[in-house]
CSV table of C-alpha atoms and ligand atoms in Angstrom, one decimal:
chain,number,residue,atom,x,y,z
A,1,UNK,CA,69.2,102.4,129.0
A,2,UNK,CA,71.9,104.6,127.6
A,3,UNK,CA,72.1,104.5,123.8
A,4,UNK,CA,75.4,103.1,122.5
A,5,UNK,CA,77.6,105.6,120.5
A,6,UNK,CA,78.7,105.0,117.1
A,7,UNK,CA,82.2,104.4,118.2
A,8,UNK,CA,80.9,101.8,120.6
A,9,UNK,CA,78.9,100.0,118.1
A,10,UNK,CA,81.8,100.0,115.5
A,11,UNK,CA,84.1,98.6,118.2
A,12,UNK,CA,81.6,95.7,118.4
A,13,UNK,CA,81.9,95.1,114.7
A,14,UNK,CA,85.6,95.3,114.9
A,15,UNK,CA,85.8,92.7,117.7
A,16,UNK,CA,83.5,90.2,115.7
A,17,UNK,CA,85.7,90.7,112.4
A,18,UNK,CA,88.9,90.1,114.6
A,19,UNK,CA,87.5,86.8,115.6
A,20,UNK,CA,85.8,85.8,112.5
A,21,UNK,CA,87.2,82.3,112.3
A,22,UNK,CA,84.5,81.3,109.8
A,23,UNK,CA,86.3,83.2,107.1
A,24,UNK,CA,88.4,81.2,104.7
A,25,UNK,CA,90.8,84.3,104.9
A,26,UNK,CA,91.2,84.1,108.7
A,27,UNK,CA,93.9,81.4,108.8
A,28,UNK,CA,96.1,83.2,106.3
A,29,UNK,CA,95.6,86.4,108.2
A,30,UNK,CA,96.7,84.7,111.6
A,31,UNK,CA,99.6,82.7,110.0
A,32,UNK,CA,101.1,85.8,108.3
A,33,UNK,CA,100.8,88.0,111.5
A,34,UNK,CA,98.5,90.4,109.6
A,35,UNK,CA,95.4,92.2,110.8
A,36,UNK,CA,91.9,92.7,109.5
A,37,UNK,CA,91.2,95.9,108.2
A,38,UNK,CA,88.0,97.3,109.6
A,39,UNK,CA,87.9,101.0,108.6
A,40,UNK,CA,88.9,104.4,109.8
A,41,UNK,CA,87.7,108.0,109.8
A,42,UNK,CA,84.8,110.0,111.2
A,43,UNK,CA,82.3,107.7,113.0
A,44,UNK,CA,79.6,110.1,112.0
A,45,UNK,CA,80.8,110.9,108.5
A,46,UNK,CA,78.4,112.0,105.7
A,47,UNK,CA,80.5,110.4,103.2
A,48,UNK,CA,81.6,106.7,103.2
A,49,UNK,CA,84.2,105.3,100.9
A,50,UNK,CA,84.1,101.6,100.1
A,51,UNK,CA,87.1,99.9,98.5
A,52,UNK,CA,87.6,96.3,97.5
A,53,UNK,CA,89.8,94.5,100.1
A,54,UNK,CA,93.1,95.2,102.0
A,55,UNK,CA,96.3,94.9,100.0
A,56,UNK,CA,99.8,94.0,101.7
A,57,UNK,CA,100.4,97.4,103.4
A,58,UNK,CA,96.9,97.5,104.7
A,59,UNK,CA,97.0,93.9,106.3
A,60,UNK,CA,100.3,94.8,107.8
A,61,UNK,CA,99.0,97.9,109.5
A,62,UNK,CA,95.3,97.3,109.8
A,63,UNK,CA,94.4,100.6,108.1
A,64,UNK,CA,92.5,101.0,104.9
A,65,UNK,CA,94.1,102.6,101.9
A,66,UNK,CA,97.4,103.3,103.3
A,67,UNK,CA,99.6,102.3,100.4
A,68,UNK,CA,99.9,103.8,96.9
A,69,UNK,CA,96.3,103.6,96.0
A,70,UNK,CA,95.6,105.3,99.4
A,71,UNK,CA,98.0,108.1,98.6
A,72,UNK,CA,96.1,108.7,95.4
A,73,UNK,CA,92.8,108.4,97.2
A,74,UNK,CA,93.9,111.0,99.7
A,75,UNK,CA,95.2,113.3,96.8
A,76,UNK,CA,91.7,113.0,95.0
A,77,UNK,CA,89.9,113.9,98.2
A,78,UNK,CA,92.0,116.9,98.8
A,79,UNK,CA,91.4,118.0,95.1
A,80,UNK,CA,87.8,118.3,95.8
A,81,UNK,CA,88.5,120.0,99.1
A,82,UNK,CA,87.9,117.0,101.4
A,83,UNK,CA,90.2,116.0,104.2
A,84,UNK,CA,90.7,112.3,104.6
A,85,UNK,CA,89.8,112.1,108.2
A,86,UNK,CA,86.5,113.7,107.7
A,87,UNK,CA,85.1,110.7,105.7
A,88,UNK,CA,84.9,107.1,106.7
A,89,UNK,CA,87.0,104.7,104.6
A,90,UNK,CA,86.5,100.8,104.6
A,91,UNK,CA,86.2,97.9,102.2
A,92,UNK,CA,83.8,95.2,101.2
A,93,UNK,CA,86.2,92.4,102.3
A,94,UNK,CA,87.9,93.0,105.6
A,95,UNK,CA,90.8,90.4,105.2
A,96,UNK,CA,93.5,90.4,102.5
A,97,UNK,CA,93.0,87.8,99.7
A,98,UNK,CA,96.3,86.0,99.3
A,99,UNK,CA,98.5,87.3,96.6
A,100,UNK,CA,96.2,90.3,96.0
A,101,UNK,CA,93.8,88.1,94.0
A,102,UNK,CA,90.2,89.4,93.4
A,103,UNK,CA,87.9,88.5,96.2
A,104,UNK,CA,85.6,85.6,95.6
A,105,UNK,CA,81.8,86.3,95.4
A,106,UNK,CA,81.4,84.1,98.5
A,107,UNK,CA,83.9,86.1,100.4
A,108,UNK,CA,82.1,89.3,99.5
A,109,UNK,CA,78.8,87.8,100.6
A,110,UNK,CA,80.4,86.5,103.9
A,111,UNK,CA,81.8,89.9,104.9
A,112,UNK,CA,78.9,91.9,103.7
A,113,UNK,CA,76.9,91.8,107.0
A,114,UNK,CA,79.8,93.7,108.7
A,115,UNK,CA,79.7,96.3,106.0
A,116,UNK,CA,75.9,96.7,106.2
A,117,UNK,CA,76.2,97.2,110.1
A,118,UNK,CA,78.9,99.9,109.4
A,119,UNK,CA,76.6,101.6,107.0
A,120,UNK,CA,73.6,101.6,109.4
A,121,UNK,CA,75.8,102.7,112.3
A,122,UNK,CA,77.4,105.7,110.4
A,123,UNK,CA,74.4,106.6,108.2
A,124,UNK,CA,76.3,108.2,105.4
A,125,UNK,CA,74.4,110.3,103.0
A,126,UNK,CA,76.7,109.6,100.3
A,127,UNK,CA,78.5,106.2,99.4
A,128,UNK,CA,81.5,106.3,97.1
A,129,UNK,CA,82.4,102.9,95.8
A,130,UNK,CA,85.9,102.3,94.4
A,131,UNK,CA,86.1,99.7,91.8
A,132,UNK,CA,83.7,97.2,90.3
A,133,UNK,CA,83.5,94.8,93.2
A,134,UNK,CA,82.4,97.5,95.6
A,135,UNK,CA,80.1,99.3,93.2
A,136,UNK,CA,78.3,96.1,92.0
A,137,UNK,CA,77.9,94.7,95.5
A,138,UNK,CA,76.4,98.0,96.8
A,139,UNK,CA,74.2,98.5,93.8
A,140,UNK,CA,72.9,94.9,94.3
A,141,UNK,CA,72.3,95.3,98.0
A,142,UNK,CA,70.6,98.7,97.4
A,143,UNK,CA,68.3,97.1,94.9
A,144,UNK,CA,69.6,98.9,91.8
A,145,UNK,CA,71.0,95.8,90.2
A,146,UNK,CA,69.3,96.6,86.8
A,147,UNK,CA,71.8,99.5,86.6
A,148,UNK,CA,74.9,97.3,87.1
A,149,UNK,CA,77.3,97.7,84.2
A,150,UNK,CA,81.0,97.6,83.7
A,151,UNK,CA,82.8,100.1,86.0
A,152,UNK,CA,84.0,102.0,83.0
A,153,UNK,CA,80.4,103.0,82.1
A,154,UNK,CA,79.2,103.3,85.8
A,155,UNK,CA,82.2,105.7,86.7
A,156,UNK,CA,80.8,109.1,87.9
A,157,UNK,CA,77.2,108.0,87.8
A,158,UNK,CA,75.0,108.9,90.8
A,159,UNK,CA,72.2,106.7,92.0
A,160,UNK,CA,69.7,107.1,94.7
A,161,UNK,CA,69.4,104.2,97.2
A,162,UNK,CA,67.0,103.6,100.3
A,163,UNK,CA,68.8,102.6,103.5
A,164,UNK,CA,67.0,101.6,106.6
A,165,UNK,CA,67.7,105.2,107.9
A,166,UNK,CA,66.6,107.1,104.7
A,167,UNK,CA,67.7,108.0,101.2
A,168,UNK,CA,71.4,108.1,100.3
A,169,UNK,CA,73.4,108.5,97.1
A,170,UNK,CA,75.6,105.9,95.6
A,171,UNK,CA,78.6,107.0,93.4
A,172,UNK,CA,80.6,104.3,91.8
A,173,UNK,CA,84.1,105.3,90.6
A,174,UNK,CA,86.9,103.4,89.1
A,175,UNK,CA,89.5,102.0,91.6
A,176,UNK,CA,92.6,104.5,92.3
A,177,UNK,CA,94.8,101.4,91.8
A,178,UNK,CA,94.2,101.6,88.0
A,179,UNK,CA,95.2,105.2,87.9
A,180,UNK,CA,98.6,105.0,89.7
A,181,UNK,CA,100.6,104.7,86.6
A,182,UNK,CA,98.3,105.7,83.9
A,183,UNK,CA,97.9,109.6,83.3
A,184,UNK,CA,94.7,109.4,81.3
A,185,UNK,CA,93.0,107.3,83.9
A,186,UNK,CA,94.1,109.6,86.6
A,187,UNK,CA,92.5,112.6,84.7
A,188,UNK,CA,89.4,110.4,84.5
A,189,UNK,CA,89.4,109.5,88.2
A,190,UNK,CA,89.8,113.3,89.0
A,191,UNK,CA,86.8,114.0,86.9
A,192,UNK,CA,84.8,111.3,88.7
A,193,UNK,CA,85.7,112.7,92.1
A,194,UNK,CA,84.6,116.2,90.8
A,195,UNK,CA,81.3,114.8,89.8
A,196,UNK,CA,81.1,113.2,93.2
A,197,UNK,CA,81.8,116.5,94.9
A,198,UNK,CA,78.9,118.3,92.8
A,199,UNK,CA,76.6,115.7,94.0
A,200,UNK,CA,77.5,115.8,97.7
B,1,URA,N1,92.6,98.8,97.8
B,1,URA,C1,91.5,98.6,98.3
B,1,URA,O1,90.5,98.3,97.7
B,1,URA,N2,91.3,98.8,99.7
B,1,URA,C2,92.5,99.1,100.5
B,1,URA,O2,92.2,99.2,101.6
B,1,URA,C3,93.6,99.2,99.8
B,1,URA,C4,93.8,99.1,98.4
């Protein structure tokens, strides 16, 4: 039998997230006329970027990181010579938590199987985690939970992880949202992306 392509497999994940009525965030999504945010980019990307959860712009459009944090992310990537469309960008939680609250641990767990499938389909060599929720969840799932620390300490670290398909690098960075209005944080974020670049 012909093997399914990454695009076909990712479409299957998308369809399941779209009809994920088990999620406590599903009702809110439908009632507000919003979309889940599955991910976008190269389906064979070597670099996968994992954020937290969609914000208002993302839920309106169904696209990850398309607001102010997204613009900063695109800028950071270009700074290190990476075009946004050459990576795959997604989130740990695929639906918007109301009023942009932090995702609950049970929501992170509930959506993780979709992310795990996306990782195993795309098979990235590097995962860049943006923010503490994404960083901690990925570190726990890749059995490096003993290294879990506040994101201010983890920022720019490089860890080795073992995926079903082989070894990969996990690089936690602070979330771009914290650097939008803060010049010092923006410089720190730039440094973090430069470290990431040196390890890709
Ligand atoms: N912040 C995130 O973590 N993800 C998005 O998609 C947008 C903002």
